[in-house]
Coordinates of C-alpha atoms in Angstrom, one line a residue:
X22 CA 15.5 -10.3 -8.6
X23 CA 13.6 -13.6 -9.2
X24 CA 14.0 -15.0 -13.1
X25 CA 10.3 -15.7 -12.9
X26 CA 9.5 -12.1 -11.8
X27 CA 11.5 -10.4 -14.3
X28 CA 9.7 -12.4 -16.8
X29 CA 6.2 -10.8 -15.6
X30 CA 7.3 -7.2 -15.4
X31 CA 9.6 -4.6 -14.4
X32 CA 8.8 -2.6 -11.5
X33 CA 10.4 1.0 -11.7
X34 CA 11.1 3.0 -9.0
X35 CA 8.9 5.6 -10.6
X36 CA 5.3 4.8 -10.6
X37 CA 3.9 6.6 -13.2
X38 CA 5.9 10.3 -12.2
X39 CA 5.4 9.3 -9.0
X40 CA 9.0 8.8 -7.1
X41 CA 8.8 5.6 -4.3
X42 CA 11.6 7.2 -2.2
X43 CA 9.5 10.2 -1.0
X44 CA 6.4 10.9 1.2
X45 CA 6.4 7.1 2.0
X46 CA 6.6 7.4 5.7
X47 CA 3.2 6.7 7.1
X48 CA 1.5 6.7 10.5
X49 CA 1.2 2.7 11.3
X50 CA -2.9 2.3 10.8
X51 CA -3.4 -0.5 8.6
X52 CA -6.5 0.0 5.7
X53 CA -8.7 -2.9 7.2
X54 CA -9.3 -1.1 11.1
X55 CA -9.8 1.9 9.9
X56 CA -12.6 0.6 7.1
X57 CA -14.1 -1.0 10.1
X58 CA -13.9 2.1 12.0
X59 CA -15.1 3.4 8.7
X60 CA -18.3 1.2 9.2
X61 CA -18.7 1.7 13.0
X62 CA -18.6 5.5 12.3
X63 CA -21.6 5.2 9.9
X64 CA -18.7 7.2 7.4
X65 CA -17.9 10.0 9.7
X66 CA -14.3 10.0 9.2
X67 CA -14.7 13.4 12.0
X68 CA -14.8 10.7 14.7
X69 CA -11.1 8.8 13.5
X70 CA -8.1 9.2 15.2
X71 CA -5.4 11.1 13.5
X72 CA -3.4 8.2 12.1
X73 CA -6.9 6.4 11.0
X74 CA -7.4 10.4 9.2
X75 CA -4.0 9.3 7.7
X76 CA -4.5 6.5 6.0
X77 CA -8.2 7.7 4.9
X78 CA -6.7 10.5 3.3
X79 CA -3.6 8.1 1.9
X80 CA -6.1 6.2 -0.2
X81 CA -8.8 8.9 -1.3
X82 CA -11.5 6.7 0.3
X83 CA -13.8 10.0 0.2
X84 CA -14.1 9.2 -3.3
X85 CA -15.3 5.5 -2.6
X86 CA -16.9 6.1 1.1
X87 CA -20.1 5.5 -0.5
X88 CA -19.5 2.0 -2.2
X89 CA -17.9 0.8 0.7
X90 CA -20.3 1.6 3.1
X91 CA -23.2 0.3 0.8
X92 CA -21.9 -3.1 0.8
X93 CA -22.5 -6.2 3.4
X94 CA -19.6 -7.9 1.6
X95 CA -16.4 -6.4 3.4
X96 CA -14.8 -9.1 1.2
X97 CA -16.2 -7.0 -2.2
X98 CA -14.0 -3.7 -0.3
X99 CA -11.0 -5.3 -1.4
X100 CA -12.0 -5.1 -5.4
X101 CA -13.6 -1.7 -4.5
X102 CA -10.5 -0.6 -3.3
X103 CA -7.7 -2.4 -5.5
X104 CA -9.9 -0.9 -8.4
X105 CA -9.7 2.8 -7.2
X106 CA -6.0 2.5 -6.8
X107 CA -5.7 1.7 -10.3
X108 CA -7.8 4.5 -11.7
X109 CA -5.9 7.5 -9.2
X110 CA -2.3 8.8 -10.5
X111 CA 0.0 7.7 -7.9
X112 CA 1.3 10.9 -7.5
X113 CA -2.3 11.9 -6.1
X114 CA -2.3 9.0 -3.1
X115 CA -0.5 9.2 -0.3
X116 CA 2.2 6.9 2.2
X117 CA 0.2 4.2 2.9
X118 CA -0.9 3.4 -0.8
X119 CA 2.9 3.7 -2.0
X120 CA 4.2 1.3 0.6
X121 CA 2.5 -1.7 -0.6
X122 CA 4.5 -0.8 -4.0
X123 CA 7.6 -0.1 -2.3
X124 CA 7.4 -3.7 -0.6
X125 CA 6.6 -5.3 -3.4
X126 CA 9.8 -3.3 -5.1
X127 CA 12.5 -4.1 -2.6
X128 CA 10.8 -7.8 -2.9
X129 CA 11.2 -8.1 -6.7
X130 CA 14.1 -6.2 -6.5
X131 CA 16.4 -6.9 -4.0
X132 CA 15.0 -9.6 -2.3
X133 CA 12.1 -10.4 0.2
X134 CA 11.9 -10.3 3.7
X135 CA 11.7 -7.4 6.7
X136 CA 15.6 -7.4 7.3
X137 CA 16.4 -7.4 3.1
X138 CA 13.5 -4.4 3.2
X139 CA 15.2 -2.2 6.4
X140 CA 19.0 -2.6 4.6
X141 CA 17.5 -1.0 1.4
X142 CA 15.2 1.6 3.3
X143 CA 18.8 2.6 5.5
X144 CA 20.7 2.6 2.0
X145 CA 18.3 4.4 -0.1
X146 CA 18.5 7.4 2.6
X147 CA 14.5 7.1 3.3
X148 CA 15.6 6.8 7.0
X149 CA 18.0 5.5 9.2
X150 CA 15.6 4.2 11.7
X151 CA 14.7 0.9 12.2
X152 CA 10.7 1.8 13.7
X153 CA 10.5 4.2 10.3
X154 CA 11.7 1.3 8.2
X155 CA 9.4 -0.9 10.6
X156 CA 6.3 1.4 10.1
X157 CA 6.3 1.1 6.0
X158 CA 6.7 -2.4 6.4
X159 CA 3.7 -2.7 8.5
X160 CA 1.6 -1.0 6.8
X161 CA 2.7 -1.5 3.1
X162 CA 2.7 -5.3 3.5
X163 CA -0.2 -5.6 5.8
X164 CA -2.4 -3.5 3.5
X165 CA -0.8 -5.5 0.7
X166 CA -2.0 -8.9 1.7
X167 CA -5.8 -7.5 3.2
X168 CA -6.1 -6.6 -0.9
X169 CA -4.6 -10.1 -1.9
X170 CA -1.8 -8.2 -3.6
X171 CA 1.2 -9.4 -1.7
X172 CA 2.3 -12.4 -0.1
X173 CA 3.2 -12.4 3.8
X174 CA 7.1 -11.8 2.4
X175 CA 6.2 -9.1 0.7
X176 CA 6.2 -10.6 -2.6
X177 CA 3.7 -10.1 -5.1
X178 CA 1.1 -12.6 -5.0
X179 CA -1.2 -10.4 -8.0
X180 CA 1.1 -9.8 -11.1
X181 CA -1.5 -8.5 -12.7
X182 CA -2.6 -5.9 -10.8
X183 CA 1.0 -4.2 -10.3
X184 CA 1.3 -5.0 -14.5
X185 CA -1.8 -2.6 -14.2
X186 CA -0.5 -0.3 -11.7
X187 CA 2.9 0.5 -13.6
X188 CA 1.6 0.5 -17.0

C-alpha cells in the first residue's frame, strides 16, 4: 500500500455489506460502447447485445436512461453516472460497477498493475483463469478511467469519490 494512499483512506474489501470477491465476473462490454449504443438505440436497450444488456443492468442505467439520453454533453454522462453510483447500495449494482472498486483495491492494496491484479484475483480464489482475471481488469479499469476515477494502472486518480463510495 502507498504511504500517501493510506493517508487518504482505507479501502475495505467490503463496500458497504457488499463483499468485492463475489459476482465480480463480468461479460467484457465496457460502459462507454454501450452508452453510445445507448444513444444510437434512441434508449431501447431491447436492441443490445447480451453482454451490452450486462453491463446496462450492472449499472442501473434504467434509472438514469433519461438524463443521459437528454444530454448533448457525453462528457456531463460521466458526473451523471459517477453520481448514481454513489447514491445506489453496492450490493444493488452488479460486476461491472464492482470492478472498478476491486482495481482500485488490489491497486491501493497490493500494488498496481495487470500482473500484481491477476496474482491476487488467482490467490483470493475469484478464479484461476487468466481471460477471467483479464475480463475484470478490462472492464473495471477501462470503465474506471472513462469516469476519471482511475488512472491507466489502476490507481485511483479521484480520492474523493471512493472517500464517498466507502463511507
Amino acid at each position: 500500500m502507498r504511504p500517501e494512499a493510506h493517508n487518504k483512506i482505507h479501502l475495505p474489501d467490503n463496500l458497504r455489506g457488499r463483499s468485492i470477491f463475489e459476482k465480480v465476473i463480468p461479460m467484457v462490454c465496457n460502459l462507454k460502447n454501450m452508452l453510445d449504443k445507448l444513444v444510437i438505440c434512441e434508449g431501447d436497450h431491447s436492441k443490445f447485445k447480451q453482454w451490452e444488456k450486462r453491463s446496462y443492468q450492472a449499472y442501473l442505467i434504467d434509472e438514469i436512461k433519461t438524463q443521459i439520453l437528454g444530454t448533448t454533453n457525453k462528457d456531463r454522462w460521466k458526473e451523471i453516472i459517477r453520481n448514481h453510483i454513489l447514491s445506489k447500495e453496492p450490493s444493488s449494482l452488479g460486476a461491472s460497477c464492482i470492478d472498478m472498486y476491486l482495481v482500485a483495491y488490489v491497486s491501493e492494496n497490493y500494488g498496481s498493475g495487470k500482473e500484481k491484479f491477476f496474482q491476487f484475483i488467482e490467490k483470493k480464489g475469484i478464479s484461476k483463469k487468466r481471460n477471467v482475471a483479464q475480463a475484470i481488469w478490462q472492464v473495471g479499469k477501462g470503465d474506471g478511467v472513462f469516469l476519471d476515477i482511475l488512472n491507466k494502472d489502476g490507481t485511483i486518480k479521484d480520492w474523493e469519490f471512493f472517500n464517498k463510495w466507502v463511507a
